[in-house]
CSV table of C-alpha atoms and ligand atoms in Angstrom, one decimal:
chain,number,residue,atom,x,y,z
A,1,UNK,CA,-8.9,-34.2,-6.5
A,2,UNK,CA,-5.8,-34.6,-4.6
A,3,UNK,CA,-3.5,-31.4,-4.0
A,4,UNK,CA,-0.7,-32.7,-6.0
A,5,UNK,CA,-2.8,-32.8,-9.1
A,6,UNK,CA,-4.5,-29.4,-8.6
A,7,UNK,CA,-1.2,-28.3,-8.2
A,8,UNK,CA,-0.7,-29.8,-12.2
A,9,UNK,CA,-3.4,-28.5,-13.3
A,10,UNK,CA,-3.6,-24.9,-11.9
A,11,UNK,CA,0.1,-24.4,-13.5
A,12,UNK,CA,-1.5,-25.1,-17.0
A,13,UNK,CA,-4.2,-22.9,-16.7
A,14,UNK,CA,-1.5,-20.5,-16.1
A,15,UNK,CA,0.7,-21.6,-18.6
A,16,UNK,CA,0.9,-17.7,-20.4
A,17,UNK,CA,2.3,-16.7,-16.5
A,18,UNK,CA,6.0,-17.0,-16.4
A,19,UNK,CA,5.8,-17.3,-12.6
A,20,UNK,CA,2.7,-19.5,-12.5
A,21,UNK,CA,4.0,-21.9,-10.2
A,22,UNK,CA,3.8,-19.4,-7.1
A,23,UNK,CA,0.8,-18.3,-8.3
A,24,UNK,CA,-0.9,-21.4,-8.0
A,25,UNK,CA,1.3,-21.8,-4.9
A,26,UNK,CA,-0.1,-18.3,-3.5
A,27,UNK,CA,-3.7,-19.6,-4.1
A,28,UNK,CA,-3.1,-22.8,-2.9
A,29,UNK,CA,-1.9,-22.1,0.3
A,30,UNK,CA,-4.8,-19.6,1.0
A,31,UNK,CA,-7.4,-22.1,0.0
A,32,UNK,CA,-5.9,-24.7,2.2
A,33,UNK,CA,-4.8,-21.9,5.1
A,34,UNK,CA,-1.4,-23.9,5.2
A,35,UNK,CA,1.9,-23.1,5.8
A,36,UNK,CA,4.4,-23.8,2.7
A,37,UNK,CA,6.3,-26.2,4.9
A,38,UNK,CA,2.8,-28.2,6.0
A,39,UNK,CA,1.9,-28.4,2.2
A,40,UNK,CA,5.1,-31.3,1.0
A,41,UNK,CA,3.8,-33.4,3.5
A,42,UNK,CA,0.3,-32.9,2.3
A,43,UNK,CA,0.9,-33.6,-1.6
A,44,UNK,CA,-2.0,-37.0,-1.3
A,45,UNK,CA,-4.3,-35.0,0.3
A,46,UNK,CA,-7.9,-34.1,-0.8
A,47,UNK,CA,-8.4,-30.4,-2.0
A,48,UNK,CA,-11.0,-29.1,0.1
A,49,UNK,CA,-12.9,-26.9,-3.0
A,50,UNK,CA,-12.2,-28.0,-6.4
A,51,UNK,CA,-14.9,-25.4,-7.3
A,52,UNK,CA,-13.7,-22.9,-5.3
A,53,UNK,CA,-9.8,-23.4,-6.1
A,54,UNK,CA,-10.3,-23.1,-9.7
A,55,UNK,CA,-12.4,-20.3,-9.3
A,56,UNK,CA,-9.7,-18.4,-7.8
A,57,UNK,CA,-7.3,-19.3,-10.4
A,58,UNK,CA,-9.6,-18.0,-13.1
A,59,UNK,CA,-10.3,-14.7,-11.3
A,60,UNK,CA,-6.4,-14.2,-11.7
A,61,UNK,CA,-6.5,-15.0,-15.1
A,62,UNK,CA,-8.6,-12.0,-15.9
A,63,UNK,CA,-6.8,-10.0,-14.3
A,64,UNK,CA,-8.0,-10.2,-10.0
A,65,UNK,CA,-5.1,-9.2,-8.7
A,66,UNK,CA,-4.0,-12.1,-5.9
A,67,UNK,CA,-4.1,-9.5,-2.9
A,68,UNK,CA,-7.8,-9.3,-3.8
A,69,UNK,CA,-8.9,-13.1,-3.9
A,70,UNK,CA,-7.0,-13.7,-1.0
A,71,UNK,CA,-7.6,-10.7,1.1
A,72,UNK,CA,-4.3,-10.1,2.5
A,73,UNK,CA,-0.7,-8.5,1.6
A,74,UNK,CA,2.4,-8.6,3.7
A,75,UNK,CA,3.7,-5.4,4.2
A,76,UNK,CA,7.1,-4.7,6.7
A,77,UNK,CA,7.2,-8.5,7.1
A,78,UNK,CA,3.4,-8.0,8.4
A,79,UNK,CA,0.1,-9.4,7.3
A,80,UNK,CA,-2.4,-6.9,6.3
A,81,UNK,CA,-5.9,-7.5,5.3
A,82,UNK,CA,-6.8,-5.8,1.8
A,83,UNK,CA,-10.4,-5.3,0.9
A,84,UNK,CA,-11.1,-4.9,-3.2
A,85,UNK,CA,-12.0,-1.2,-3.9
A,86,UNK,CA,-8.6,-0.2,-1.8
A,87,UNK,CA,-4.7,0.3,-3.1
A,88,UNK,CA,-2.9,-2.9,-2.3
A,89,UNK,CA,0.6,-2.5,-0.2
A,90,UNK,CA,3.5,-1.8,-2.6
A,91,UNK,CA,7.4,-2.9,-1.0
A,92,UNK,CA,8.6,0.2,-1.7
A,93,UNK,CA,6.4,2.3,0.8
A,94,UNK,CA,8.1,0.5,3.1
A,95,UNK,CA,11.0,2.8,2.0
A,96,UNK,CA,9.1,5.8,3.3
A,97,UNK,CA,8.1,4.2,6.3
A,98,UNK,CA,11.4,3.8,7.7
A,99,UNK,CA,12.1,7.1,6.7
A,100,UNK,CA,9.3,8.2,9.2
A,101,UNK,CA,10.0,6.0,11.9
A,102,UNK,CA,14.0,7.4,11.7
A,103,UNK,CA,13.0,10.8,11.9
A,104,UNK,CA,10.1,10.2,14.4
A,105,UNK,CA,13.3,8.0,16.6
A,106,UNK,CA,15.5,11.4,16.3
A,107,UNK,CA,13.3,13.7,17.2
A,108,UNK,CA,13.0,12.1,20.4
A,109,UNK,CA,9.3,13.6,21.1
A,110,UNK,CA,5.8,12.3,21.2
A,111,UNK,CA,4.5,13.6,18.2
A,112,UNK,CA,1.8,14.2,15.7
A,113,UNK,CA,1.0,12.7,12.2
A,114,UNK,CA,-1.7,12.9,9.6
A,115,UNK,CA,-1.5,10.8,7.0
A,116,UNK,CA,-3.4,11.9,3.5
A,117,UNK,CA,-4.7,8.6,2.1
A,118,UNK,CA,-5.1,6.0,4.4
A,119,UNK,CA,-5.4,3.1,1.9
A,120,UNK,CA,-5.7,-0.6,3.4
A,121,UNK,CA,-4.2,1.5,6.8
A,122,UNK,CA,-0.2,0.1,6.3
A,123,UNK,CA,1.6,3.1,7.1
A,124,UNK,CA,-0.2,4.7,10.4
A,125,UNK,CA,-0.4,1.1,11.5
A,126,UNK,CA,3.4,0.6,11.1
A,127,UNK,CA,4.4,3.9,12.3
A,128,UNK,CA,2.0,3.5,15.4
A,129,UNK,CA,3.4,-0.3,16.2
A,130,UNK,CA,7.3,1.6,15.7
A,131,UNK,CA,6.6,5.5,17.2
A,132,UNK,CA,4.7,6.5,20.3
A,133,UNK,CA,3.0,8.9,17.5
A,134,UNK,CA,-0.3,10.0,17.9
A,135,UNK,CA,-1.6,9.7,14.5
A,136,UNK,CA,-4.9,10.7,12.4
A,137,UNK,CA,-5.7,9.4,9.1
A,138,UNK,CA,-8.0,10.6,6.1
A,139,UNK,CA,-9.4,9.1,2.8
A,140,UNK,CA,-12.1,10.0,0.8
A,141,UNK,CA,-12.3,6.6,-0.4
A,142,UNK,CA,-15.2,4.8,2.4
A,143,UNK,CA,-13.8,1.4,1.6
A,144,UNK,CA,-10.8,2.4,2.5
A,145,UNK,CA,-11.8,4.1,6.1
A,146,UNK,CA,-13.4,0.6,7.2
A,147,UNK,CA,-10.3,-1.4,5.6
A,148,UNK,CA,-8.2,0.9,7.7
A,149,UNK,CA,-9.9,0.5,10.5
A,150,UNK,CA,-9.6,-3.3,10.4
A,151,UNK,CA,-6.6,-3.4,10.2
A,152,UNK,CA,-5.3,-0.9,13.0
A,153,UNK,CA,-7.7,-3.1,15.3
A,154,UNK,CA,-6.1,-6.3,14.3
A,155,UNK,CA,-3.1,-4.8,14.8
A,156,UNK,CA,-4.6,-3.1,18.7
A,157,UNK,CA,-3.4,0.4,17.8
A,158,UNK,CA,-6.7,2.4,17.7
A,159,UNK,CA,-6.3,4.2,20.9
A,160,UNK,CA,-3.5,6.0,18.6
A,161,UNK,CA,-4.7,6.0,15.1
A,162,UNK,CA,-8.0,7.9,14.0
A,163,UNK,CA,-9.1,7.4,11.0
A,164,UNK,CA,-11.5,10.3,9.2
A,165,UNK,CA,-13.2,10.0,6.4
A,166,UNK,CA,-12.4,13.1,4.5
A,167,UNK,CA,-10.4,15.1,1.5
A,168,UNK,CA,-6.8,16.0,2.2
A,169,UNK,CA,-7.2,17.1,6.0
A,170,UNK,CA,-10.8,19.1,5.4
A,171,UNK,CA,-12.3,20.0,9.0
A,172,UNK,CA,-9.1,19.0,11.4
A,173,UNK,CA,-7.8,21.5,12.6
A,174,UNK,CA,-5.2,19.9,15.1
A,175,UNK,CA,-1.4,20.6,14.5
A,176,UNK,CA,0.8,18.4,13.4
A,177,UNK,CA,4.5,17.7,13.3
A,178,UNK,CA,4.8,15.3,10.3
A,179,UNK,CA,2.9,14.8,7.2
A,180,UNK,CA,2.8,11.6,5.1
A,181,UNK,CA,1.1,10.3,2.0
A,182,UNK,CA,1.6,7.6,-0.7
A,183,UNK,CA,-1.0,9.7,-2.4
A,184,UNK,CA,-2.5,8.8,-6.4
A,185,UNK,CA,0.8,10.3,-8.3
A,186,UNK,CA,0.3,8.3,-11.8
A,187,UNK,CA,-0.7,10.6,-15.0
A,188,UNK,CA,-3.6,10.2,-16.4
A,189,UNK,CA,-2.7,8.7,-19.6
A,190,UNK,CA,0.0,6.4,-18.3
A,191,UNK,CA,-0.5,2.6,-19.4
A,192,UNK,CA,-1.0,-0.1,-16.4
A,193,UNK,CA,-1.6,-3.8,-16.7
A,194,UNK,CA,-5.1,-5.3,-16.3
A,195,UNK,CA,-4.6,-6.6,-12.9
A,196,UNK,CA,-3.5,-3.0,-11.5
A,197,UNK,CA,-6.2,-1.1,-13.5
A,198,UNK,CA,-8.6,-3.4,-11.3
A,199,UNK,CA,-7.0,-1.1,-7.9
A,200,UNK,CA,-9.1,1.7,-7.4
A,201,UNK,CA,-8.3,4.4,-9.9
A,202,UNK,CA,-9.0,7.0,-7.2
A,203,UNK,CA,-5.7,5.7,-5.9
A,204,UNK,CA,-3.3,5.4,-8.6
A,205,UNK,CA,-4.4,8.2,-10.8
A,206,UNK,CA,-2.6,11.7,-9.4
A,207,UNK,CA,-4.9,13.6,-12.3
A,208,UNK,CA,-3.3,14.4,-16.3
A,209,UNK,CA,0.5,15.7,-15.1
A,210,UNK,CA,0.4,12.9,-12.1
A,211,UNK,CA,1.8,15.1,-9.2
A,212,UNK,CA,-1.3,17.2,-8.8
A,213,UNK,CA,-1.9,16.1,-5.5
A,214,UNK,CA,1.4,16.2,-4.5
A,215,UNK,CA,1.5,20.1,-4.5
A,216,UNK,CA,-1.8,20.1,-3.2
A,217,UNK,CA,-0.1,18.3,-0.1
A,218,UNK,CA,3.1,20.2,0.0
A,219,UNK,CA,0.6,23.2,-0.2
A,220,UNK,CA,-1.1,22.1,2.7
A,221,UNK,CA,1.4,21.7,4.7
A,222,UNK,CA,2.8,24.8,4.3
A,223,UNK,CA,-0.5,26.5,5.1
A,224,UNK,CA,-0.8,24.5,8.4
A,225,UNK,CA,2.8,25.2,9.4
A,226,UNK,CA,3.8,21.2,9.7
A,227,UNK,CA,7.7,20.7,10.0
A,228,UNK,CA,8.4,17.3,8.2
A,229,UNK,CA,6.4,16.3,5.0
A,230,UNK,CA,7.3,13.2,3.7
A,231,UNK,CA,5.7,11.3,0.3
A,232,UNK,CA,6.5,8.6,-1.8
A,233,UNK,CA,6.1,10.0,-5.7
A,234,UNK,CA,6.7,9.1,-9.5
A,235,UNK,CA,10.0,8.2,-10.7
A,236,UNK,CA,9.6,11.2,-12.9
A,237,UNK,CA,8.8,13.9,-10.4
A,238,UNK,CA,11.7,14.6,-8.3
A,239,UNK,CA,12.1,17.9,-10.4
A,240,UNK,CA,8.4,19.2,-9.8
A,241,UNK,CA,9.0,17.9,-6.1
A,242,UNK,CA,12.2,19.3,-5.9
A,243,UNK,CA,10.3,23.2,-6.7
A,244,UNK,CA,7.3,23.1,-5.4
A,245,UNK,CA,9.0,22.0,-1.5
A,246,UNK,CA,11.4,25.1,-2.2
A,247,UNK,CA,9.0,27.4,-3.1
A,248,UNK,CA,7.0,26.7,0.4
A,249,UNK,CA,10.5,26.8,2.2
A,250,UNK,CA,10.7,23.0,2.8
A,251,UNK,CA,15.0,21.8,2.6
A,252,UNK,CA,14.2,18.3,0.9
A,253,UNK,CA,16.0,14.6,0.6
A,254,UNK,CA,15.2,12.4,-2.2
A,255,UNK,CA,15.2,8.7,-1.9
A,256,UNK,CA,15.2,6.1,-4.9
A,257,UNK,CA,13.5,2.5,-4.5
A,258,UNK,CA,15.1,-0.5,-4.9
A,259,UNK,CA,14.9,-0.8,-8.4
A,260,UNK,CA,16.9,2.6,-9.0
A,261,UNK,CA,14.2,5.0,-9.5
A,262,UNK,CA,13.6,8.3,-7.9
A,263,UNK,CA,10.6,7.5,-5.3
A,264,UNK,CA,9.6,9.8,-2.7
A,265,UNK,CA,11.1,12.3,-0.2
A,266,UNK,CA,11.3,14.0,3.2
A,267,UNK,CA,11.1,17.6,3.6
A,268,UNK,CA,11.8,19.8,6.9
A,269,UNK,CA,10.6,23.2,6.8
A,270,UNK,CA,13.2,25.8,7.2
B,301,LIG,N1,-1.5,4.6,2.2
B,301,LIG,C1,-1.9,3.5,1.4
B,301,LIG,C2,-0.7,2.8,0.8
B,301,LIG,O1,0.4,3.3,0.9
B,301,LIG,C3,-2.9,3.9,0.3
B,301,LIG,C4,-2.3,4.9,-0.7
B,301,LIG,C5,-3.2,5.2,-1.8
B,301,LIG,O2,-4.4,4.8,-1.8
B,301,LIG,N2,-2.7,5.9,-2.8
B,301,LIG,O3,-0.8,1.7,0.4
């Protein structure tokens, strides 16, 4: 089958998908490992895998995220590798990224961060490739520890990044100066789509209120004495947040993602 016709067909088995066309687009380019420029001048071409192509665009039609049949996300304009069984990259923790690497810049030290839910590895590999950090990260998800690892390889910043398999940060005892986490923040009962209820639950669900582990982490770094805590969060929680960093002393600053909503913050203990 040439590509132009996949191409045809692949947007009508996708016909319910308002934005089928980059769908089939997404998969297409994976399948082929092209570049969107390459693929005009490529329209007569065979299709490599008929089979294979068409698997992948059933798989998204019940409900495989794309992340997950292609094995990658781009996250801060860079490609990671996600493994199923781990959170894929969200923009918006880019947000708190840059809000790390700004503080990490002022601050003008080397310094020390733990990060509380590792994931596919996106945010201690970012803020390793952008600080001169020294960084160690936990998960209690195992997937997640080798994705993680993979990725802060690829990316050559393991001499700087360790990455422990472990809840909250259970048996380190080092001292840190900042604390960050995209941790599970969703309530129990809240209603996702198909393709996200195929992410790990472990990762999305924060327990029945949502920001359970949220306090835990403010809690913790309280206990261990850590300046700067900084976590994105539901766009409902800025008033839990908002208490809970002032009863352990922390002076907070909201931030809202792109779509308007109340999404994380950054705390510095008083
Ligand atoms: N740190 C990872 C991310 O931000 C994973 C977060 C999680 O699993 N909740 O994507």
């Amino acid at each position: 089958m040439k590509i132009k016709k996949a191409i045809e067909l692949g947007k009508s088995e996708l016909s319910d998908f308002e934005n089928n066309y980059n769908i089939v687009k997404t998969l297409l380019l994976n399948h082929l490992d092209m570049s969107f420029e390459k693929l005009y001048i490529n329209l007569d071409q065979e299709l490599p895998d008929e089979e294979i192509f068409f698997k992948n665009i059933k798989d998204f039609k019940n409900s495989k995220p794309l992340e997950y049949i292609t094995g990658k996300a781009s996250f801060y304009s860079l490609d990671f590798k996600v493994f199923e069984g781990v959170l894929i990259p969200r923009p918006e923790t880019e947000i708190l990224v840059q809000k790390v690497i700004d503080i990490s810049k002022s601050l003008n030290k080397e310094l020390k961060i733990c990060e509380i839910g590792v994931g596919s590895g996106i945010i201690s590999t970012v803020l390793a490739l952008n600080t001169n950090a020294k960084i160690i990260s936990t998960d209690i998800n195992k997937i997640a520890i080798k994705n993680a690892k993979e990725n802060i390889q690829n990316f050559k910043v393991q001499d700087r990044v360790k990455v422990i398999h472990t809840s909250y940060l259970d048996g380190i005892n080092e001292d840190f100066d900042i604390l960050v986490s995209n941790p599970p923040y969703i309530a129990n009962d809240y209603k996702l789509d198909n393709w996200v209820l195929n992410e790990p639950k472990n990762a999305l669900f924060g327990g029945e209120y949502g920001d359970e582990i949220l306090k835990e982490i403010i809690k913790l770094a309280d206990l261990k004495n850590i300046k700067i805590v900084a976590c994105e969060m539901g766009y409902d929680q800025k008033k839990s947040m908002s208490d809970e960093l002032k009863k352990h002393n922390y002076k907070a600053e909201f931030y809202k993602d792109l779509a308007g909503f109340d999404r994380g913050f950054i705390a510095i203990k008083n």
